[in-house]
Every structure is written in C-alpha cells, then in structure tokens.
mmCIF file of N, CA and C in Angstrom:
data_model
loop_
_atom_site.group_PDB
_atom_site.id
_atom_site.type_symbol
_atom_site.label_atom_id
_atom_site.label_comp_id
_atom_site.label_asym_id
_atom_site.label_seq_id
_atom_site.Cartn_x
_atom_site.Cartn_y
_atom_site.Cartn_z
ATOM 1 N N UNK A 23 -33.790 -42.460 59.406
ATOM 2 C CA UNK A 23 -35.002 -42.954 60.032
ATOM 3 C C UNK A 23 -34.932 -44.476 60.118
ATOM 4 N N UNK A 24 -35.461 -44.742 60.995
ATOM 5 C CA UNK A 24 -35.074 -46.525 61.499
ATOM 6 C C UNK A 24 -36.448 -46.971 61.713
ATOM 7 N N UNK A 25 -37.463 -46.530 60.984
ATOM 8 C CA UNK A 25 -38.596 -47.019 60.981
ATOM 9 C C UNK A 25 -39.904 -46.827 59.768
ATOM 10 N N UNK A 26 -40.481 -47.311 59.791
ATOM 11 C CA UNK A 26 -41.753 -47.026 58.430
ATOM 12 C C UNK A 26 -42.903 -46.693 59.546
ATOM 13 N N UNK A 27 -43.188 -45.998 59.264
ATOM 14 C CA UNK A 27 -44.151 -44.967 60.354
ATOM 15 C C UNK A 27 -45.362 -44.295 59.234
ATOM 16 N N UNK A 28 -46.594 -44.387 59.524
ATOM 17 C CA UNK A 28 -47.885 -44.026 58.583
ATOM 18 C C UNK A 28 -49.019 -43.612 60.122
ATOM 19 N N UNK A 29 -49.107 -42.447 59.572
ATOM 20 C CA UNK A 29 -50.285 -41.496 60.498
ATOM 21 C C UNK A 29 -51.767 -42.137 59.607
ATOM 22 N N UNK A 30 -52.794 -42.634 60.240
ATOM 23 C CA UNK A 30 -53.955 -42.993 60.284
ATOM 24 C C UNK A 30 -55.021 -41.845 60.361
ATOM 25 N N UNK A 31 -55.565 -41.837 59.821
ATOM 26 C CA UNK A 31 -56.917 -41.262 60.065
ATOM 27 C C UNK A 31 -58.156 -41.857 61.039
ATOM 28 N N UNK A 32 -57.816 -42.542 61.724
ATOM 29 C CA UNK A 32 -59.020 -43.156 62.980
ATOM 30 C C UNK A 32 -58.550 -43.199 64.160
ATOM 31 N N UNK A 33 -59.447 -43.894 65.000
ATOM 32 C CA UNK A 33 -58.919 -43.903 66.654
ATOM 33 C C UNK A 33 -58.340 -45.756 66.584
ATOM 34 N N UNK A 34 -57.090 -45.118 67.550
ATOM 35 C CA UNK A 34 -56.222 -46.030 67.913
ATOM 36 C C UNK A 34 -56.993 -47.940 68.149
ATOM 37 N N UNK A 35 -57.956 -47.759 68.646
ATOM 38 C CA UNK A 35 -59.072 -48.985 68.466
ATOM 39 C C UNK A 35 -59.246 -49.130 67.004
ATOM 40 N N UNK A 36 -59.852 -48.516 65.855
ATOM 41 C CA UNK A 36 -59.852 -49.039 64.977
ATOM 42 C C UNK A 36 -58.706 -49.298 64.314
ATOM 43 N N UNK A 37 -57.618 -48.395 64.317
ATOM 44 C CA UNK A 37 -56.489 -48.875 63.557
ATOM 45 C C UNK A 37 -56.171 -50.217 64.147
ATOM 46 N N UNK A 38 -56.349 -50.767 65.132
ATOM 47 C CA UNK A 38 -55.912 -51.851 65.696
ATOM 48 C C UNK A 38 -56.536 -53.070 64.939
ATOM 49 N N UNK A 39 -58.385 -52.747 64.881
ATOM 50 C CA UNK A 39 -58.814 -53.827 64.635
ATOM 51 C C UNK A 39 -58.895 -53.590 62.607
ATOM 52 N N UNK A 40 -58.673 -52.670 62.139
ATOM 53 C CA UNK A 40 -58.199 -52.982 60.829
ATOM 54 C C UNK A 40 -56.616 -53.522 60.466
ATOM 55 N N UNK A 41 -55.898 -53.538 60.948
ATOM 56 C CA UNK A 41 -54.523 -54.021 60.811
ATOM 57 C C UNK A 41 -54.687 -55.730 61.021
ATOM 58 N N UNK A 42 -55.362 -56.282 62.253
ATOM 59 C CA UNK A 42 -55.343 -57.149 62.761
ATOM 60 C C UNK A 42 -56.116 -57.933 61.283
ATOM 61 N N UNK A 43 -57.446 -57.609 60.674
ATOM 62 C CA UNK A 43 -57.684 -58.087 59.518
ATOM 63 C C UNK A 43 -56.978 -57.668 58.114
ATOM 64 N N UNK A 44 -56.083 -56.987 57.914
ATOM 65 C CA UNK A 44 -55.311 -56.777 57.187
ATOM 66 C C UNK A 44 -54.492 -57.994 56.735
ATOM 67 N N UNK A 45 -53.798 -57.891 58.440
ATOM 68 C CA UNK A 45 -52.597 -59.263 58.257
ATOM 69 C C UNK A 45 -52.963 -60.330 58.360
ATOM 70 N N UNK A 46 -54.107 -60.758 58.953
ATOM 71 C CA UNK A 46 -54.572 -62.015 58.979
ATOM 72 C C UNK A 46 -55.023 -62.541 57.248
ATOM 73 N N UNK A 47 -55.598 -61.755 56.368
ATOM 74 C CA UNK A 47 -55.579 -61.695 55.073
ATOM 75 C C UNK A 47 -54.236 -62.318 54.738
ATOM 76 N N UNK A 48 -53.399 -61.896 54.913
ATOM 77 C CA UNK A 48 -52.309 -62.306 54.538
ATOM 78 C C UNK A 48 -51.184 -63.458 55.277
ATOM 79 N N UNK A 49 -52.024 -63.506 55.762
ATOM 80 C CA UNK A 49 -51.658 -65.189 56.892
ATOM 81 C C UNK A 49 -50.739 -65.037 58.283
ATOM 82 N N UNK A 50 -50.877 -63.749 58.389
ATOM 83 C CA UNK A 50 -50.562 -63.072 59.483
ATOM 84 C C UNK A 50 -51.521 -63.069 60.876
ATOM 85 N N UNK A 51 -50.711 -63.793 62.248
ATOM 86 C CA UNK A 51 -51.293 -63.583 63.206
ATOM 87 C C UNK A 51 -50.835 -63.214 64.136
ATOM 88 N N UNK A 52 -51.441 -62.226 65.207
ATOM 89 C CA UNK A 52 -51.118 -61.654 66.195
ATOM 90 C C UNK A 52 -51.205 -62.445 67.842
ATOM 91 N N UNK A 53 -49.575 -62.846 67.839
ATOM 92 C CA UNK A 53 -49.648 -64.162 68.853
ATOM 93 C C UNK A 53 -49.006 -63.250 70.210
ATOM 94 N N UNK A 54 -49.207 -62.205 70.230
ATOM 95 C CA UNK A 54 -48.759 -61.744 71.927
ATOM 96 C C UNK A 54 -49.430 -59.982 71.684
ATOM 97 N N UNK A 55 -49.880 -59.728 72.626
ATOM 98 C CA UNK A 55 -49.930 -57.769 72.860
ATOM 99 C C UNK A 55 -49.427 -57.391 73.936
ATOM 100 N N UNK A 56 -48.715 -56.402 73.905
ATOM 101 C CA UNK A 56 -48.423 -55.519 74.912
ATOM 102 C C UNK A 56 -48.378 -54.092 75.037
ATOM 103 N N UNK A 57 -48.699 -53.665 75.942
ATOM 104 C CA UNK A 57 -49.398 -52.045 76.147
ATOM 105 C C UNK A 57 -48.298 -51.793 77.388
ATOM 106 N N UNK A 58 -47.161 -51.227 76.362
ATOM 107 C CA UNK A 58 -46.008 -50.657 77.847
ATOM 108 C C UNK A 58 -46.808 -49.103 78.256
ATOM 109 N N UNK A 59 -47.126 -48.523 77.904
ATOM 110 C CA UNK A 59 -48.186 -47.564 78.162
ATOM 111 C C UNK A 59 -49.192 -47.832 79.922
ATOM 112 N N UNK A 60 -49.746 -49.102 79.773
ATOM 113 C CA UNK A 60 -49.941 -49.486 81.046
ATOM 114 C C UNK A 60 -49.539 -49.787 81.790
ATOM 115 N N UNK A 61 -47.926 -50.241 81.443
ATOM 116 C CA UNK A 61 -47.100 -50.673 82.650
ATOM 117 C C UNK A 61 -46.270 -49.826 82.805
ATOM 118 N N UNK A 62 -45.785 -48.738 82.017
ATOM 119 C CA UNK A 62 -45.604 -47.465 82.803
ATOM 120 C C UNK A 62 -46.553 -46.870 83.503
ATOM 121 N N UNK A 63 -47.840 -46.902 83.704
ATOM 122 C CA UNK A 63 -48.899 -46.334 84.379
ATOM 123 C C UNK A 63 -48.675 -47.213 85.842
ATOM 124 N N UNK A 64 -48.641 -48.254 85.608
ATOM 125 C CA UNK A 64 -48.611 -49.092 86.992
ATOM 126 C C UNK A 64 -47.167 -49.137 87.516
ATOM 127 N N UNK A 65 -45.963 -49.209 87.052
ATOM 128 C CA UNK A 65 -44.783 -49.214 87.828
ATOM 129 C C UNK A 65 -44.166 -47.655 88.236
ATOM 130 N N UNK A 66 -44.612 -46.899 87.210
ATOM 131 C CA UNK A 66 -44.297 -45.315 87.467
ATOM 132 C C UNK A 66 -45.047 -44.476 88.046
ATOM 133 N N UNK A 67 -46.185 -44.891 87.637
ATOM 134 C CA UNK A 67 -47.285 -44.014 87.999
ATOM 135 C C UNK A 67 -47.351 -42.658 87.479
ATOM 136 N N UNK A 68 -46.602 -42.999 86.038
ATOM 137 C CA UNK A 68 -46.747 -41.864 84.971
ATOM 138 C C UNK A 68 -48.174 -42.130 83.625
ATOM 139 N N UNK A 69 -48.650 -41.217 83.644
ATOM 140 C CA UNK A 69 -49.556 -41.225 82.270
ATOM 141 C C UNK A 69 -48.637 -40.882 80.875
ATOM 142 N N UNK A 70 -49.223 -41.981 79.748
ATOM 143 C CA UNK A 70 -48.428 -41.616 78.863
ATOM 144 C C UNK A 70 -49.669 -42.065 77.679
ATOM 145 N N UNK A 71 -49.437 -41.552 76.763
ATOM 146 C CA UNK A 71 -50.277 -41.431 75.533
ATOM 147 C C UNK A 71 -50.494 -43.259 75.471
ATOM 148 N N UNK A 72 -51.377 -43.840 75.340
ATOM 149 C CA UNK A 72 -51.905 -45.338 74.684
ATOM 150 C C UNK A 72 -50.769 -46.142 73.419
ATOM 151 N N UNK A 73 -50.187 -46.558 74.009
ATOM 152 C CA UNK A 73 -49.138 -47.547 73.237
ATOM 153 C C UNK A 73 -49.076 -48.401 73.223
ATOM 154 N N UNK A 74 -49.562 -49.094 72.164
ATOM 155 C CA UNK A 74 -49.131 -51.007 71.988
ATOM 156 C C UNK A 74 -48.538 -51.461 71.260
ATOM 157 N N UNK A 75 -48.216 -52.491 71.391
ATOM 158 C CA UNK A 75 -47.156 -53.300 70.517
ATOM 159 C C UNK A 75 -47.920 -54.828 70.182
ATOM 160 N N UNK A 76 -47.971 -54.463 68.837
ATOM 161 C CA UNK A 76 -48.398 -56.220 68.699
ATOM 162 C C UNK A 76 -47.024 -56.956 68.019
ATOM 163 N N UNK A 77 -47.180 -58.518 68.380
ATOM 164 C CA UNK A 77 -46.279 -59.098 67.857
ATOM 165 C C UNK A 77 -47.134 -60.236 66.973
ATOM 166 N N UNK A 78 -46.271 -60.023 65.531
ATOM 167 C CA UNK A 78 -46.930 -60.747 64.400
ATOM 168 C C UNK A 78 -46.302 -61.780 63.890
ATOM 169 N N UNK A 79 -47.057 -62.713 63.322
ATOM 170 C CA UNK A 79 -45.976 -63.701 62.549
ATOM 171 C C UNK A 79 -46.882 -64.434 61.981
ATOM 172 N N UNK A 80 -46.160 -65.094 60.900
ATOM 173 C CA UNK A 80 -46.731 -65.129 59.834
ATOM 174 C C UNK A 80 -46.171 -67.371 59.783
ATOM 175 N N UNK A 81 -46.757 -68.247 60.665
ATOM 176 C CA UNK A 81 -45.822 -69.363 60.498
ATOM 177 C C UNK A 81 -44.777 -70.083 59.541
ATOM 178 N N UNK A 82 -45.899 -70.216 58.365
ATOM 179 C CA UNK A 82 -45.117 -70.234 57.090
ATOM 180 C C UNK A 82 -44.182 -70.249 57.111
ATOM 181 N N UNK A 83 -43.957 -68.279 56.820
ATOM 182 C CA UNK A 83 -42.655 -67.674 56.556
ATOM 183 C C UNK A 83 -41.941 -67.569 57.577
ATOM 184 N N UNK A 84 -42.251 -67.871 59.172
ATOM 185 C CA UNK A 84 -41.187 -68.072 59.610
ATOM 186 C C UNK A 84 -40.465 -69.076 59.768
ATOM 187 N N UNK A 85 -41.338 -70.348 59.238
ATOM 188 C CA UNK A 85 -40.152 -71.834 59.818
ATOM 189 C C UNK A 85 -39.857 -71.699 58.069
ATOM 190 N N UNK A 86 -39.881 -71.199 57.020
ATOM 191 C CA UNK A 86 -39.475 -70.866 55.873
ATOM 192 C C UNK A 86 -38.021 -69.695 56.276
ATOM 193 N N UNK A 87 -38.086 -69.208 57.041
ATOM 194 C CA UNK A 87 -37.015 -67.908 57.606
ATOM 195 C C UNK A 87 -35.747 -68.979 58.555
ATOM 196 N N UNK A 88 -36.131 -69.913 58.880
ATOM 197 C CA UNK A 88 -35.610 -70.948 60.085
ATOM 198 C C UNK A 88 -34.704 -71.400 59.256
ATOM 199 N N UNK A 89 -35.270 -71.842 58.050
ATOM 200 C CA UNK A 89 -33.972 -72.787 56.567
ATOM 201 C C UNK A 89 -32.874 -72.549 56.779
ATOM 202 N N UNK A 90 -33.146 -71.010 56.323
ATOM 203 C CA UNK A 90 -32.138 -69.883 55.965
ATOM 204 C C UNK A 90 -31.190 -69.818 57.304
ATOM 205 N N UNK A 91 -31.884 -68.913 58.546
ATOM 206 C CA UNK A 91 -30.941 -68.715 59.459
ATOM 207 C C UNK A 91 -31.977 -69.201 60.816
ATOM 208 N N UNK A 92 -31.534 -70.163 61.627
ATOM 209 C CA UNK A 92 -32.405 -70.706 62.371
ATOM 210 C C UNK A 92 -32.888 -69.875 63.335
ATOM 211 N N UNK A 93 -31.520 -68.496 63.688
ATOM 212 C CA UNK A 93 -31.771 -68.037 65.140
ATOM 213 C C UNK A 93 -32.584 -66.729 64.596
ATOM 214 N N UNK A 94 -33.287 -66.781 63.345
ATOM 215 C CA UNK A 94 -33.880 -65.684 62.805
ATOM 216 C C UNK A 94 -35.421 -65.421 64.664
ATOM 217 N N UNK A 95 -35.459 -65.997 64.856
ATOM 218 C CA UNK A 95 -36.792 -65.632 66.019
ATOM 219 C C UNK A 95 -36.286 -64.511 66.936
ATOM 220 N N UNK A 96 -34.928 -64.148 67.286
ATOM 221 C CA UNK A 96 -34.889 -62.947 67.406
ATOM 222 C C UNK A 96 -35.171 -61.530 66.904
ATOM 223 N N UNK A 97 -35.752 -62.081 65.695
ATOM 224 C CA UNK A 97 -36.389 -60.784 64.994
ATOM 225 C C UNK A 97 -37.738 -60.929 64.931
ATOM 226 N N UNK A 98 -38.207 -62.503 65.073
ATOM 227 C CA UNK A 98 -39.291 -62.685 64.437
ATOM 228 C C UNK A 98 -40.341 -63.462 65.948
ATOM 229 N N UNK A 99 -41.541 -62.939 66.076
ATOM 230 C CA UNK A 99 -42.533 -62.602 65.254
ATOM 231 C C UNK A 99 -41.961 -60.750 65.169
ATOM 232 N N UNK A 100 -42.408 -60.131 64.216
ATOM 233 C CA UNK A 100 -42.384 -58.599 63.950
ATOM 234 C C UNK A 100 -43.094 -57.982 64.681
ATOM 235 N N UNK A 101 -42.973 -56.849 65.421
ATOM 236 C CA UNK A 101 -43.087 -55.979 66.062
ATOM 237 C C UNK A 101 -44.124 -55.106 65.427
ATOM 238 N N UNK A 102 -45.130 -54.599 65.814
ATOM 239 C CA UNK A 102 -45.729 -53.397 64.840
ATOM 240 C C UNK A 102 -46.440 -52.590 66.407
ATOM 241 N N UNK A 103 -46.171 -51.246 65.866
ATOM 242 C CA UNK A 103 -46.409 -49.892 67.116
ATOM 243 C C UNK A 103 -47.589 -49.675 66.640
ATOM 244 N N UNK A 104 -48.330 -49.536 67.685
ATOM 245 C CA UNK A 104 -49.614 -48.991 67.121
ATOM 246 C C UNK A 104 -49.816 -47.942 68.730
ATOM 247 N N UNK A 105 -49.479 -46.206 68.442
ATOM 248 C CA UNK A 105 -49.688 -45.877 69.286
ATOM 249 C C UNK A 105 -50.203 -43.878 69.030
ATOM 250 N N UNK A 106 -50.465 -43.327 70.306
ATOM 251 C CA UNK A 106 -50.921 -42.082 69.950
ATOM 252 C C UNK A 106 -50.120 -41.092 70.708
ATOM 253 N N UNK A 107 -49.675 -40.359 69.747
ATOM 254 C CA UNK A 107 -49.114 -38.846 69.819
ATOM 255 C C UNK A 107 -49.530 -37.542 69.901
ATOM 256 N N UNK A 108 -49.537 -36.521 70.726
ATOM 257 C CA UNK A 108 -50.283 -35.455 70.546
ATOM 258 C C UNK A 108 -51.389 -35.835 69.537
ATOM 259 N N UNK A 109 -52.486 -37.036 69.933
ATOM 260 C CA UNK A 109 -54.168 -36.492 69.508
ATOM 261 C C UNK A 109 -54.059 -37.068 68.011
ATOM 262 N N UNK A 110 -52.722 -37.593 67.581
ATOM 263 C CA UNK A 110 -52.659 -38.546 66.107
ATOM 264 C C UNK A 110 -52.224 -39.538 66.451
ATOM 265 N N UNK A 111 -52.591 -40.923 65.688
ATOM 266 C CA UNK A 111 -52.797 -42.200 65.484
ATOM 267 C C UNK A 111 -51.131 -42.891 64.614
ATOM 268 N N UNK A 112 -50.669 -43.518 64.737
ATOM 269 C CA UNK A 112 -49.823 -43.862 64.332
ATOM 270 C C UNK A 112 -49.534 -45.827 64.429
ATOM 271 N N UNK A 113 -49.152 -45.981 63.160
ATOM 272 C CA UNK A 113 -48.501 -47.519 63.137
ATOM 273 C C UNK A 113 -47.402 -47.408 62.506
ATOM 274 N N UNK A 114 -46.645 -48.318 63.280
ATOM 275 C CA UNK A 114 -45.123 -48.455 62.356
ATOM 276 C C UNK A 114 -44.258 -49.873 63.035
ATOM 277 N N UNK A 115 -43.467 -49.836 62.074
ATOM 278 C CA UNK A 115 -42.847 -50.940 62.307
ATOM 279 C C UNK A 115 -41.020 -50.375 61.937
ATOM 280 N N UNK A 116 -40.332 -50.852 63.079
ATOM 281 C CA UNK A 116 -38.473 -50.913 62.381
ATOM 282 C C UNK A 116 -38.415 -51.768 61.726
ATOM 283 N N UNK A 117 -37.130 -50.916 60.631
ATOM 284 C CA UNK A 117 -36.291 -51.818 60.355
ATOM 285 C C UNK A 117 -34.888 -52.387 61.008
ATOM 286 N N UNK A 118 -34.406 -53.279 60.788
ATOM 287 C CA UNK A 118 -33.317 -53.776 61.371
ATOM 288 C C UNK A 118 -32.150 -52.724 60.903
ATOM 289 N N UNK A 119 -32.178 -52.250 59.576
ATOM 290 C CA UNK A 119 -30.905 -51.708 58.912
ATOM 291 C C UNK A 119 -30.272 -50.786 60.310
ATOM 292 N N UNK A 120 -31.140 -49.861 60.217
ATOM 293 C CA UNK A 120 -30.981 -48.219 60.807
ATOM 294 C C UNK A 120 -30.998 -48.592 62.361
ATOM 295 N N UNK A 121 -31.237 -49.692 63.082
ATOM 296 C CA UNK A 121 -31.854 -49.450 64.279
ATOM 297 C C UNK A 121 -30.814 -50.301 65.193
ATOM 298 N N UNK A 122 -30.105 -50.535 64.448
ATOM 299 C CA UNK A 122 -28.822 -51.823 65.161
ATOM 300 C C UNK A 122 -28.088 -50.814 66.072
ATOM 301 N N UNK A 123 -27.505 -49.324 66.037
ATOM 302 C CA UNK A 123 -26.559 -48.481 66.178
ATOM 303 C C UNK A 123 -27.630 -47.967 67.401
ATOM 304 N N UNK A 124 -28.589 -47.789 67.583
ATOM 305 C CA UNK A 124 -29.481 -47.231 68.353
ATOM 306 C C UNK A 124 -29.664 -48.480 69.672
ATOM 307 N N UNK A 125 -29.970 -49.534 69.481
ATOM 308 C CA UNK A 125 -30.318 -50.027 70.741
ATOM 309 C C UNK A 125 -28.566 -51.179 70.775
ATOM 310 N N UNK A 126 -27.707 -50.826 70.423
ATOM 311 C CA UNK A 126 -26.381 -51.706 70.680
ATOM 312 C C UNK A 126 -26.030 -51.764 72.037
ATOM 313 N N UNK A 127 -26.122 -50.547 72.835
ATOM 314 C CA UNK A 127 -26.056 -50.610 73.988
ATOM 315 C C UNK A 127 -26.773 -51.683 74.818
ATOM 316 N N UNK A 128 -28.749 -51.906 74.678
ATOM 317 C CA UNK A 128 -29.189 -52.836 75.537
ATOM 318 C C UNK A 128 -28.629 -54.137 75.018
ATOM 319 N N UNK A 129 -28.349 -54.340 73.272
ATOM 320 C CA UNK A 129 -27.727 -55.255 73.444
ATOM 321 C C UNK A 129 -26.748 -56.085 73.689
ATOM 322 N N UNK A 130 -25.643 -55.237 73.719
ATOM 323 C CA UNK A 130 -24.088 -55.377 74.362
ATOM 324 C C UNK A 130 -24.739 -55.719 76.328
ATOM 325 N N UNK A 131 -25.655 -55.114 76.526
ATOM 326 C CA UNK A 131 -26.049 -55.672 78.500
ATOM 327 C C UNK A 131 -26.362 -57.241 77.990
ATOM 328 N N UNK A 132 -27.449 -57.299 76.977
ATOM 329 C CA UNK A 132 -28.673 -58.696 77.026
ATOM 330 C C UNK A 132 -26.835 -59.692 76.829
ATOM 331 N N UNK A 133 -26.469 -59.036 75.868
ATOM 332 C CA UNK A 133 -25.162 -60.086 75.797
ATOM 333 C C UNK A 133 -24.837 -61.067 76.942
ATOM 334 N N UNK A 134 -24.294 -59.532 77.563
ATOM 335 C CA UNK A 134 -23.096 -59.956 78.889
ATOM 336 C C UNK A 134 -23.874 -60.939 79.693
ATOM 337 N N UNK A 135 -25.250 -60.583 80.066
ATOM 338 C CA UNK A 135 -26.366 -61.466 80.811
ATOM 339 C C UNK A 135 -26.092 -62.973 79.759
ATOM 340 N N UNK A 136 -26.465 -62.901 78.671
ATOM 341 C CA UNK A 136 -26.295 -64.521 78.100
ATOM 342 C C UNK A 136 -25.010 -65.257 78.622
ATOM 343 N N UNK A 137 -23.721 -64.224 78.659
ATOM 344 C CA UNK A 137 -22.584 -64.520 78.616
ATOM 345 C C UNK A 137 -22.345 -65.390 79.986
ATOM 346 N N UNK A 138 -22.848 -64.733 81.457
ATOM 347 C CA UNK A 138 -22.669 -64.539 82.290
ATOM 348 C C UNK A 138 -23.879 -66.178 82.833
ATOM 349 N N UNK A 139 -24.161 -66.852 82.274
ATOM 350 C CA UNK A 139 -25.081 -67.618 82.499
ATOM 351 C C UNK A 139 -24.395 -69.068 82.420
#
C-alpha cells in the first residue's frame, strides 16, 4: 500500500473543513485546492465521485526541509485526498516509499520534457 488512507464518518464538506483546522493547529496551511473531479466533468464530460486535493505546507518545516535538501519542494507542499467512494468519505495522503515504482513512468516523460528544454 502506497498510501495512509482513513474512512471518516461525515460528509466530504465537513471532513474538509475539520482537517483544514486540524492542520492549521499545527501550523499547517492550505496554499492551493484542486478538484480534478471537476475537471474531468468539464474536459470529459464524465461524472465522477467529488475529489479534491489539497496542498499543505507547513513554512517552517519547509524552508527547515530546504537545509537539508533544497529541491525537497518537489514533494512539498503535501498532498492530502480528500475524496468519495461508493457513498464513503475518505482522506489520505502517499507516501513516497511505495509510490516511486507506480508513477516512474509519468516521471521518466516529466524528465525527458525537463531534458528536452
């Protein structure tokens, strides 16, 4: 499994707006959203269950993450799913370990595109 995944007990709106004060507690802020859910609705013109993606970060710890390895912002701000499945609620977030072997392909393309520039 290449992810930490926790089923909720509420609607996808509240899990949103309890997470959002969760992390902000913890000096966490949510500096971009995106709902590919709607932009598959608008470029496909497929319906698909309510999916968002917030992107989090925490400043601090990331120009604290920068010390260490500068080009860390390819990971960072963190990713967290907040989306619905057959009629259940779900948040999760990857990890890097498990998930490198799974998307190598788009990144061997994003490569060649850097390469190719």
């Amino acid at each position: 499994m290449f992810r930490y995944r926790r089923k909720v007990e509420m609607s996808l709106k509240e899990a949103e707006e309890k997470l959002k004060a969760k992390l902000e507690e913890k000096g966490y802020k949510v500096v971009l959203e995106f709902t590919p859910s709607e932009v598959v609705k608008a470029k496909l013109g497929v319906e698909m269950e309510p999916y968002r993606i917030l992107y989090v970060c925490n400043p601090k710890k990331f120009y604290e993450m920068t010390k260490v390895e500068y080009e860390v912002g390819s990971f960072a701000p963190c990713p967290v799913l907040l989306y619905e499945k057959e009629g259940s609620v779900y948040v999760a977030i990857n990890t890097a370990d498990d998930i490198v072997e799974i998307i190598k392909e788009p990144l061997e393309d994003v490569k060649s595109v850097i390469d190719s520039l």
